[in-house]
Coordinates of C-alpha atoms in Angstrom, one line a residue:
M1 CA 49.8 -23.4 -30.8
N2 CA 46.2 -24.0 -31.1
L3 CA 46.5 -22.4 -34.5
S4 CA 49.1 -25.1 -35.7
L5 CA 46.4 -27.8 -34.7
V6 CA 43.9 -26.7 -36.9
D7 CA 43.6 -28.1 -40.5
P8 CA 44.2 -24.8 -42.9
F9 CA 41.3 -26.2 -45.6
I10 CA 39.1 -25.5 -42.2
L11 CA 40.7 -22.0 -42.1
A12 CA 39.6 -21.2 -45.2
Q13 CA 35.8 -21.5 -44.9
D14 CA 33.8 -18.6 -45.3
Y15 CA 30.4 -19.4 -43.0
P16 CA 30.0 -21.3 -40.0
E17 CA 28.4 -24.4 -39.4
V18 CA 28.0 -25.8 -35.9
H19 CA 26.6 -24.3 -32.7
A20 CA 29.5 -23.5 -30.3
G21 CA 27.3 -22.6 -27.1
H22 CA 26.1 -19.4 -25.7
L23 CA 26.8 -16.6 -23.6
R24 CA 24.6 -15.2 -21.3
S25 CA 24.2 -12.1 -18.7
G26 CA 20.8 -11.3 -18.6
H27 CA 18.3 -10.9 -21.3
A28 CA 19.8 -9.7 -24.4
T29 CA 17.5 -7.9 -27.3
C30 CA 20.7 -6.5 -29.7
L31 CA 24.5 -7.0 -30.3
R32 CA 27.0 -5.4 -32.1
F33 CA 30.4 -6.4 -32.9
N34 CA 33.0 -3.8 -32.7
H35 CA 35.6 -3.3 -35.5
R36 CA 38.2 -5.9 -34.5
G37 CA 35.9 -8.2 -33.7
D38 CA 37.6 -8.8 -30.2
F39 CA 34.2 -7.5 -28.0
L40 CA 30.8 -8.1 -28.3
A41 CA 28.4 -5.4 -27.0
S42 CA 24.8 -6.6 -25.7
G43 CA 22.0 -4.6 -24.5
R44 CA 19.4 -5.8 -22.0
V45 CA 15.9 -5.3 -21.4
D46 CA 16.7 -3.7 -18.3
G47 CA 18.8 -1.0 -20.1
T48 CA 22.1 -2.5 -19.1
V49 CA 24.6 -2.6 -21.2
V50 CA 26.9 -5.8 -21.4
I51 CA 30.3 -6.5 -23.0
F52 CA 32.1 -9.9 -23.8
D53 CA 35.1 -10.9 -24.4
I54 CA 35.2 -12.7 -27.6
E55 CA 38.5 -14.9 -26.7
T56 CA 37.3 -16.0 -23.0
N57 CA 33.6 -15.3 -23.3
G58 CA 33.9 -13.6 -20.1
V59 CA 32.2 -10.2 -19.5
A60 CA 34.7 -7.3 -19.7
R61 CA 32.2 -4.6 -18.3
K62 CA 29.1 -3.3 -17.8
L63 CA 27.6 -0.1 -18.4
R64 CA 24.3 0.9 -16.5
G65 CA 22.8 4.3 -17.6
H66 CA 19.4 3.3 -19.2
T67 CA 16.1 2.5 -17.7
R68 CA 14.2 0.6 -20.3
Q69 CA 15.0 -2.1 -23.1
M70 CA 17.7 -1.3 -25.2
Q71 CA 17.1 -1.0 -29.2
S72 CA 20.5 -0.5 -30.8
L73 CA 24.5 -0.5 -30.3
S74 CA 27.1 1.6 -32.4
W75 CA 31.0 1.8 -32.0
S76 CA 33.3 4.1 -32.9
R77 CA 36.2 2.9 -35.6
D78 CA 38.8 3.1 -32.8
G79 CA 36.2 0.8 -30.1
R80 CA 36.9 3.0 -27.6
Y81 CA 33.4 5.0 -27.7
L82 CA 29.9 3.0 -27.6
L83 CA 26.6 4.4 -28.6
S84 CA 23.6 2.9 -27.2
S85 CA 19.9 3.8 -27.6
S86 CA 16.9 2.6 -25.5
Q87 CA 13.3 3.0 -25.1
D88 CA 13.9 5.4 -22.5
W89 CA 14.2 8.1 -25.1
K90 CA 17.7 8.5 -24.6
C91 CA 21.0 8.2 -26.2
I92 CA 23.9 7.7 -24.5
L93 CA 27.5 7.9 -25.7
W94 CA 29.9 5.9 -23.6
D95 CA 33.9 6.3 -22.9
L96 CA 35.1 2.6 -22.6
K97 CA 38.6 3.8 -21.0
D98 CA 36.8 4.1 -17.7
G99 CA 32.9 3.4 -18.5
S100 CA 31.7 6.8 -17.7
K101 CA 29.1 9.0 -19.8
L102 CA 30.5 11.5 -22.1
R103 CA 27.1 12.5 -23.7
V104 CA 23.7 11.7 -22.9
V105 CA 20.9 13.0 -25.7
R106 CA 17.4 12.9 -25.1
F107 CA 14.9 13.2 -27.9
E108 CA 10.7 13.7 -27.9
A109 CA 10.0 10.3 -29.0
P110 CA 11.5 6.8 -28.5
V111 CA 14.5 5.9 -30.8
Y112 CA 14.4 3.2 -33.2
I113 CA 17.9 2.9 -33.7
A114 CA 21.2 5.3 -33.7
E115 CA 24.2 5.1 -35.7
L116 CA 27.6 6.6 -35.1
H117 CA 29.8 8.9 -37.7
P118 CA 32.4 6.3 -39.3
Y119 CA 35.1 9.1 -38.1
D120 CA 33.3 11.3 -36.3
H121 CA 32.5 9.6 -32.6
L122 CA 30.7 12.9 -31.6
L123 CA 28.0 12.7 -34.8
F124 CA 25.2 10.3 -35.0
V125 CA 22.3 9.9 -36.7
A126 CA 19.0 8.8 -34.9
S127 CA 15.7 7.3 -36.4
L128 CA 12.5 8.1 -34.1
F129 CA 8.9 6.8 -33.5
E130 CA 6.5 9.0 -35.8
D131 CA 8.8 11.2 -36.2
Q132 CA 11.6 12.8 -38.4
P133 CA 15.1 11.6 -38.0
R134 CA 17.9 13.7 -36.3
L135 CA 21.4 14.4 -37.0
V136 CA 22.8 15.1 -33.6
D137 CA 26.1 16.6 -33.2
M138 CA 27.5 16.5 -29.5
T139 CA 30.8 18.3 -29.6
S140 CA 29.7 20.8 -27.3
P141 CA 28.0 19.7 -24.2
T142 CA 24.6 21.1 -25.2
P143 CA 24.0 18.6 -28.2
V144 CA 22.7 20.5 -31.2
K145 CA 20.1 18.2 -33.1
R146 CA 19.0 18.7 -37.0
I147 CA 16.3 17.6 -38.6
L148 CA 16.5 15.4 -41.8
P149 CA 13.5 15.2 -44.2
S150 CA 11.2 11.8 -44.5
A151 CA 9.7 12.8 -47.6
P152 CA 11.5 11.8 -51.0
K153 CA 12.9 14.0 -53.6
R154 CA 10.8 13.8 -56.5
Q155 CA 12.0 14.6 -60.1
R156 CA 12.0 17.9 -61.7
I157 CA 11.1 18.8 -65.3
D158 CA 11.6 22.2 -66.6
G159 CA 12.6 23.6 -62.8
E160 CA 9.1 22.4 -61.2
D161 CA 8.6 19.2 -59.1
K162 CA 6.8 16.5 -60.4
K163 CA 4.5 16.2 -57.4
T164 CA 0.4 15.6 -57.8
D165 CA -1.7 16.6 -54.4
R166 CA -2.2 12.6 -54.0
Q167 CA 1.9 12.2 -53.8
A168 CA 2.2 15.4 -51.5
A169 CA -0.5 13.7 -48.9
Q170 CA 1.4 10.5 -49.2
D171 CA 5.1 12.4 -48.6
A172 CA 3.0 14.1 -45.5
K173 CA 2.4 10.6 -43.8
Q174 CA 5.9 9.0 -44.5
T175 CA 8.2 8.4 -41.6
T176 CA 11.6 6.9 -41.4
C177 CA 12.6 3.6 -40.0
V178 CA 16.2 3.3 -40.5
T179 CA 18.9 5.6 -40.8
V180 CA 22.8 4.4 -41.7
F181 CA 26.0 6.4 -42.6
T182 CA 27.8 5.6 -46.1
A183 CA 31.4 4.7 -45.6
S184 CA 33.0 7.8 -46.0
G185 CA 30.1 9.7 -43.7
D186 CA 29.5 12.2 -46.1
H187 CA 25.9 11.1 -47.0
I188 CA 23.1 9.3 -44.8
L189 CA 21.1 6.6 -46.1
A190 CA 17.1 6.7 -44.6
G191 CA 14.5 3.9 -45.2
T192 CA 11.0 5.2 -45.0
S193 CA 7.7 3.4 -44.1
K194 CA 6.8 3.8 -47.5
G195 CA 9.3 1.8 -49.0
W196 CA 11.6 4.8 -50.5
L197 CA 15.4 5.3 -50.2
N198 CA 16.7 8.4 -48.9
I199 CA 20.2 9.8 -49.7
I200 CA 20.8 12.8 -47.3
E201 CA 23.8 15.1 -47.6
T202 CA 25.1 15.1 -44.1
A203 CA 26.7 18.8 -44.5
T204 CA 23.5 20.5 -45.4
C205 CA 20.7 17.8 -44.2
Q206 CA 19.2 17.8 -47.5
A207 CA 17.8 15.0 -49.5
V208 CA 20.0 14.9 -52.9
H209 CA 18.3 11.4 -54.6
S210 CA 15.5 9.2 -53.5
T211 CA 14.5 5.7 -55.2
R212 CA 11.5 3.3 -54.2
L213 CA 12.9 0.0 -53.6
C214 CA 9.4 -1.6 -52.6
N215 CA 6.1 -1.1 -51.3
G216 CA 6.2 -1.9 -48.1
V217 CA 8.4 -0.8 -45.0
I218 CA 11.7 -0.9 -45.1
I219 CA 13.2 -2.4 -41.5
F220 CA 16.6 -2.5 -41.8
L221 CA 19.9 -1.5 -43.8
R222 CA 23.3 -2.7 -43.4
L223 CA 26.5 -1.8 -45.1
T224 CA 29.3 -3.8 -46.0
Q225 CA 32.9 -3.0 -44.5
S226 CA 33.6 -1.0 -47.9
G227 CA 30.6 0.4 -48.1
R228 CA 29.7 -0.1 -51.6
E229 CA 27.0 -2.9 -50.8
M230 CA 24.0 -2.8 -48.8
V231 CA 21.5 -5.5 -47.7
V232 CA 17.7 -4.2 -47.4
N233 CA 15.0 -5.8 -45.1
S234 CA 11.5 -4.8 -45.8
S235 CA 8.2 -6.0 -45.0
D236 CA 7.3 -7.6 -47.7
R237 CA 9.5 -10.6 -47.0
I238 CA 12.0 -10.2 -49.6
I239 CA 15.6 -9.5 -48.6
R240 CA 17.4 -7.2 -51.2
T241 CA 21.2 -6.5 -51.9
I242 CA 22.3 -3.1 -53.6
H243 CA 25.7 -2.0 -55.2
L244 CA 25.9 1.5 -54.3
P245 CA 27.7 3.9 -56.7
D246 CA 30.7 6.0 -55.2
L247 CA 28.9 8.8 -53.8
A248 CA 32.3 10.6 -52.8
R249 CA 33.2 11.1 -56.6
P250 CA 33.1 14.9 -57.6
D251 CA 31.8 14.1 -61.1
L252 CA 28.8 12.1 -60.2
N253 CA 25.4 13.5 -60.8
L254 CA 23.0 12.1 -58.3
D255 CA 20.3 13.0 -60.7
S256 CA 21.0 10.3 -63.2
I257 CA 22.0 7.6 -60.8
N258 CA 20.1 4.2 -60.9
I259 CA 20.3 2.2 -57.6
D260 CA 19.1 -1.4 -59.0
V261 CA 18.3 -4.3 -56.8
E262 CA 21.4 -7.2 -57.3
H263 CA 19.4 -10.0 -55.6
K264 CA 16.3 -10.9 -54.2
F265 CA 16.3 -13.5 -51.4
Q266 CA 13.2 -15.2 -50.3
D267 CA 11.5 -18.1 -49.2
V268 CA 9.1 -18.8 -51.6
V269 CA 7.5 -22.0 -49.9
N270 CA 7.1 -21.1 -46.7
R271 CA 6.8 -17.1 -47.1
L272 CA 8.7 -16.6 -44.1
S273 CA 9.2 -13.0 -42.7
W274 CA 13.2 -11.9 -41.8
N275 CA 13.6 -10.3 -38.2
H276 CA 17.3 -9.2 -39.2
V277 CA 19.9 -9.6 -41.5
A278 CA 23.4 -9.0 -42.0
F279 CA 26.4 -9.5 -44.1
S280 CA 29.5 -11.6 -44.0
S281 CA 32.9 -10.3 -42.9
N282 CA 33.8 -10.4 -46.8
G283 CA 30.3 -9.0 -47.8
E284 CA 30.0 -12.3 -50.0
Y285 CA 27.4 -14.0 -48.0
V286 CA 24.0 -12.8 -46.4
M287 CA 22.4 -14.1 -43.6
A288 CA 19.2 -13.6 -42.0
S289 CA 16.9 -14.7 -38.6
T290 CA 13.2 -15.9 -39.4
Y291 CA 10.0 -14.4 -37.8
K292 CA 8.8 -17.3 -35.5
N293 CA 11.1 -19.9 -36.4
H294 CA 14.5 -20.8 -35.1
D295 CA 16.6 -21.3 -38.3
I296 CA 19.3 -18.8 -39.8
Y297 CA 19.5 -18.5 -43.5
V298 CA 23.0 -18.1 -45.1
W299 CA 23.0 -16.8 -49.1
E300 CA 25.9 -16.9 -51.2
R301 CA 25.4 -13.4 -53.2
S302 CA 27.6 -14.3 -56.0
Q303 CA 24.9 -16.9 -57.2
G304 CA 22.0 -16.0 -55.3
S305 CA 21.7 -19.5 -53.9
L306 CA 20.8 -20.7 -50.4
V307 CA 24.1 -22.5 -49.0
K308 CA 23.4 -22.8 -45.3
I309 CA 20.6 -23.2 -42.7
L310 CA 22.2 -23.1 -39.1
E311 CA 20.4 -24.7 -37.1
G312 CA 20.6 -24.9 -32.9
P313 CA 18.2 -23.4 -30.1
K314 CA 14.6 -24.3 -30.2
E315 CA 13.5 -20.6 -30.0
E316 CA 13.0 -17.7 -32.4
L317 CA 16.0 -15.7 -32.7
G318 CA 16.3 -11.7 -32.9
V319 CA 19.3 -10.0 -34.0
V320 CA 22.0 -11.5 -35.9
E321 CA 25.5 -10.2 -36.1
W322 CA 28.4 -11.7 -37.9
H323 CA 32.1 -11.5 -36.7
P324 CA 33.8 -8.7 -39.1
Q325 CA 36.9 -11.0 -39.4
R326 CA 36.3 -14.7 -39.4
P327 CA 32.9 -17.0 -39.9
F328 CA 31.6 -16.5 -36.6
V329 CA 28.1 -15.5 -35.8
A330 CA 26.2 -14.5 -32.9
A331 CA 22.3 -14.5 -32.4
C332 CA 20.3 -13.6 -29.2
G333 CA 17.1 -15.5 -28.5
L334 CA 13.4 -13.7 -27.9
E335 CA 12.3 -15.9 -25.2
T336 CA 15.3 -16.6 -23.1
G337 CA 17.8 -14.0 -24.0
K338 CA 20.6 -16.0 -24.3
I339 CA 23.4 -15.1 -27.1
Y340 CA 23.9 -18.3 -29.1
L341 CA 27.1 -18.8 -31.2
W342 CA 28.0 -20.6 -34.1
T343 CA 31.7 -21.4 -35.8
V344 CA 33.3 -23.6 -38.1
D345 CA 34.1 -27.1 -37.1
T346 CA 37.9 -27.2 -36.1
P347 CA 39.1 -30.9 -35.8
Q348 CA 42.5 -30.9 -34.2
R349 CA 45.7 -32.0 -36.5
W350 CA 47.9 -33.3 -33.8
S351 CA 50.7 -34.0 -36.6
A352 CA 51.5 -30.3 -36.5
L353 CA 53.2 -31.2 -33.2
A354 CA 55.1 -34.3 -34.2
P355 CA 55.9 -34.2 -38.0
D356 CA 56.0 -38.4 -37.7
F357 CA 52.7 -38.7 -36.4
A358 CA 50.5 -40.5 -38.5
E359 CA 46.5 -40.9 -38.2
V360 CA 45.3 -44.4 -39.2
E361 CA 41.8 -45.7 -39.8
E362 CA 42.2 -48.7 -37.7
N363 CA 44.6 -50.2 -35.3
V364 CA 48.0 -51.3 -36.8
E365 CA 50.8 -53.5 -35.2
Y366 CA 53.7 -51.2 -34.3
I367 CA 57.1 -52.6 -35.2
E368 CA 59.8 -51.6 -32.5
K369 CA 63.0 -49.5 -33.8
E370 CA 66.4 -51.0 -32.8
D371 CA 67.5 -48.5 -30.4
E372 CA 64.1 -47.0 -29.9
F373 CA 64.0 -48.0 -26.1
D374 CA 67.9 -48.3 -24.8
I375 CA 68.6 -47.5 -21.5
H376 CA 71.3 -44.9 -21.4
P377 CA 73.5 -43.3 -18.8
S378 CA 72.2 -40.6 -16.8
S379 CA 76.0 -39.3 -17.7
V380 CA 74.8 -39.0 -21.3
L381 CA 71.6 -37.7 -21.2
H382 CA 73.1 -34.9 -19.1
Q383 CA 75.7 -34.1 -21.7
R384 CA 73.4 -34.1 -24.3
R385 CA 71.0 -31.5 -22.6
L386 CA 74.1 -29.3 -21.9
D387 CA 75.1 -29.4 -25.5
L388 CA 71.6 -28.1 -26.5
E389 CA 71.8 -25.4 -24.2
D390 CA 75.2 -24.1 -25.8
E391 CA 73.5 -23.4 -28.9
D392 CA 73.0 -19.4 -29.3
V393 CA 69.4 -18.7 -30.3
D394 CA 69.5 -15.0 -31.9
V395 CA 66.2 -13.2 -30.9
L396 CA 67.3 -9.7 -31.6
T397 CA 68.0 -9.3 -34.9
M398 CA 65.4 -8.1 -37.5
E399 CA 65.8 -9.2 -41.2
P400 CA 64.8 -6.6 -43.5
I401 CA 61.7 -7.0 -45.9
K402 CA 62.5 -7.6 -49.2
M403 CA 61.0 -5.6 -51.9
D404 CA 61.0 -5.5 -55.8
E405 CA 62.3 -2.4 -57.5
G406 CA 58.9 -0.9 -58.3
G407 CA 57.7 -1.8 -54.6
N408 CA 54.8 -4.1 -56.3
G409 CA 56.1 -7.6 -54.9
D410 CA 53.9 -9.5 -52.7
D411 CA 55.6 -8.1 -49.6
S412 CA 55.2 -4.8 -50.6
Q413 CA 51.5 -5.6 -50.8
A414 CA 51.1 -7.4 -47.5
L415 CA 53.2 -4.2 -45.9
N416 CA 50.7 -1.5 -47.7
Q417 CA 48.1 -3.9 -46.1
A418 CA 49.7 -3.7 -42.4
R419 CA 50.1 0.1 -42.6
Q420 CA 46.4 0.5 -43.7
H421 CA 45.8 -1.7 -41.0
R422 CA 47.5 0.0 -38.6
Q423 CA 46.0 3.6 -40.0
F424 CA 42.2 2.1 -39.8
R425 CA 43.3 1.3 -35.8
G426 CA 44.8 4.7 -35.3
D427 CA 48.5 5.3 -34.3
S428 CA 47.5 4.3 -30.6
A429 CA 45.4 1.5 -30.7
F430 CA 43.2 1.6 -27.9
R431 CA 42.7 -1.5 -25.5
M432 CA 39.8 -1.8 -23.5
P433 CA 40.7 -2.3 -19.8
V434 CA 38.8 -5.3 -18.6
L435 CA 37.4 -5.3 -15.1
L436 CA 38.5 -8.1 -13.1
D437 CA 36.4 -7.3 -10.0
I438 CA 32.7 -7.6 -12.1
S439 CA 30.1 -9.5 -9.9
D440 CA 27.6 -12.2 -11.6
S441 CA 24.8 -10.8 -13.3
E442 CA 21.7 -10.5 -10.9
S443 CA 19.3 -9.9 -14.0
E444 CA 19.3 -13.7 -14.9
E445 CA 17.2 -14.1 -11.8
E446 CA 15.2 -11.0 -12.0
I447 CA 13.5 -11.6 -15.6
V448 CA 11.8 -14.7 -16.1
A449 CA 9.8 -16.1 -19.2
V450 CA 6.3 -17.2 -18.0
G451 CA 5.2 -17.7 -22.2
P452 CA 6.2 -17.3 -25.6
G453 CA 7.5 -13.8 -26.0
T454 CA 6.0 -13.0 -22.5
M455 CA 8.5 -11.8 -19.6
R456 CA 7.9 -11.0 -15.9
R457 CA 10.1 -10.1 -13.1
K458 CA 10.3 -12.2 -10.1
S459 CA 8.7 -11.1 -6.7
P460 CA 11.6 -9.1 -4.9
G461 CA 10.7 -12.0 -1.7
E462 CA 10.6 -14.7 -3.7
G463 CA 14.3 -16.0 -2.4
R464 CA 13.5 -15.0 1.3
N465 CA 10.4 -16.9 1.1
R466 CA 12.2 -20.1 0.1
L467 CA 14.8 -19.4 2.8
A468 CA 12.1 -19.0 5.4
E469 CA 10.7 -22.0 4.0
R470 CA 14.0 -23.9 4.6
N471 CA 14.5 -22.8 8.3
A472 CA 11.0 -23.7 9.4
D473 CA 11.3 -27.3 8.0
A474 CA 14.7 -27.6 9.7
G475 CA 12.8 -25.7 13.0
G476 CA 14.1 -23.4 15.3
G477 CA 13.8 -20.6 12.7
V478 CA 11.8 -17.3 12.7
P479 CA 8.8 -17.4 10.9
S480 CA 8.4 -14.7 8.2
T481 CA 5.3 -13.3 7.2
D482 CA 3.2 -13.6 4.0
N483 CA 5.3 -10.9 1.8
G484 CA 8.5 -12.6 2.9
S485 CA 9.9 -10.1 5.0
R486 CA 11.3 -9.8 8.2
P487 CA 8.5 -9.9 10.9
T488 CA 7.6 -7.2 12.9
S489 CA 8.9 -6.8 16.9
K490 CA 5.4 -7.6 18.1
A491 CA 5.3 -10.8 15.6
R492 CA 8.7 -11.7 17.4
H493 CA 7.4 -11.5 20.9
T494 CA 4.6 -13.8 20.0
A495 CA 6.7 -16.6 18.6
V496 CA 9.1 -16.2 21.6
R497 CA 5.8 -16.8 24.0
S498 CA 4.0 -19.7 22.1
G499 CA 7.5 -21.6 21.3
T500 CA 9.2 -23.8 23.4
A501 CA 11.7 -22.7 26.5
G502 CA 14.9 -23.8 24.3
A503 CA 13.8 -22.0 21.1
S504 CA 12.6 -18.7 23.6
A505 CA 16.3 -18.9 24.7
N506 CA 17.6 -19.0 21.4
V507 CA 15.3 -16.1 20.1
D508 CA 16.1 -14.0 22.7
H509 CA 20.1 -14.3 22.7
A510 CA 20.1 -13.9 19.1
A511 CA 17.7 -10.9 19.3
L512 CA 20.7 -9.6 22.3
G513 CA 23.6 -10.4 20.7
L514 CA 24.7 -12.1 23.3
G515 CA 25.7 -15.9 21.6
G516 CA 24.2 -19.1 22.2
G517 CA 21.6 -20.5 19.9
T518 CA 22.2 -24.1 20.6
G519 CA 18.9 -24.5 22.7
E520 CA 20.7 -25.6 25.8
G521 CA 20.1 -22.4 27.9
P522 CA 22.2 -19.1 28.0
P523 CA 25.8 -19.4 28.3
P524 CA 27.9 -19.4 31.5
G525 CA 28.4 -15.8 33.2
S526 CA 25.0 -14.2 31.2
T527 CA 22.2 -11.9 32.7
S528 CA 19.9 -15.2 33.3
N529 CA 22.5 -17.2 35.0
K530 CA 22.9 -14.7 37.5
R531 CA 19.3 -13.9 38.0
A532 CA 19.1 -18.2 38.7
R533 CA 21.6 -18.1 41.1
R534 CA 20.2 -15.1 43.0
R535 CA 16.7 -16.8 43.1

């Protein structure tokens, strides 16, 4: 029903335009949509993973297992498994069917980014801080870690390596900053701190091709859904898009391939740096968040031109993610940790519900029809309703799909696309069970912003201090200590002695659990009343 109210020309728009609100559950540092786009996973600074339901904007699940800030998230193809990496030197593979930890892998260094294999959820690649990347096989309970090379593969002349002593010294200092699988998973693309792009074979863990893209650090790599285009974010303030060759071709000579830059996107005037980059759902657009700025830039790849600058919150944005199926963008703020959303402006088209409904620019005089407001007897109206109920509606017959003889018609193509979509989802499409009893996030009150980019935790007794001050203003309450904790027994006895008779009776009976507490003395039949009558 809601889809019918939307103008079809609005649905054809490829990029978002307006700010559509935000999500909040703690301080988010990283984001990732699943492949179907119905869930958004976010990692928080306290190590908790929060999964949002996009349709309802509610929290579907919370995963607690890390102790420090989250670095990256990666979904499996079927959406059942989620890989999370954190600054606590660990990667955890979650089974979202019950929210359990399927595997926990610990490294000897902090993790930059970890990415799951596109077809095997028990295989992932991780980039480590000041260490060589690892290819981890989690098939067995004890993970198997294989070291990947960071040094580029030099050209060979007459069977000998073309490498000087200076190049050998530079290669020894190189570290891999980001790694990602290709679409088939047979190769790994790795970006180094010296601007090299290494193509590593997954089976042998050996570099088969290397090319230099820039002189700075390659910060981030991201592929389109087809895996044929790649966007590169580097420290030289230039975003590059690259068309990758089909590495799965058996007749491909890796020594003779050329990886050329398709487009270069940069801010020539302000010389802005880019925090994070991403492709659109169809790969036709590239977007990036800016360093020390609150705008998101959107470029069109076909022309290489800037088409939109998304504005919204007045804070710097970090990770940005594009929905895998529609023009919908999510980005997390660095200061507040909110997840901001952008989408297309969809004015409702009410003529879809009433065919004779027409929108007018100004008020017009309405001319009443002759029989429009005639009063009919109730028996006539009842007979009309009965006549409508007598109509038989066939809801069981399924019409076959018409195809031409060659099976190349439009219906055949739609059927093939639907079959491929089912194969992409798997024979048994996984649906994550949504927990309905999730409590509200407490981290929103634990971590507060005290300055631009500066966070601190609230004092554990801050809430109790405010409660004690409120009770003290009302009178008759038990005083609290300086740190907001409950006073000791000695302090309570001192308060009873120094207080009034009514207040002392209140505290005494509250401590004994005898009721009262109104300031009018103990209730009838209590021990104090019996002693008074005995005296």
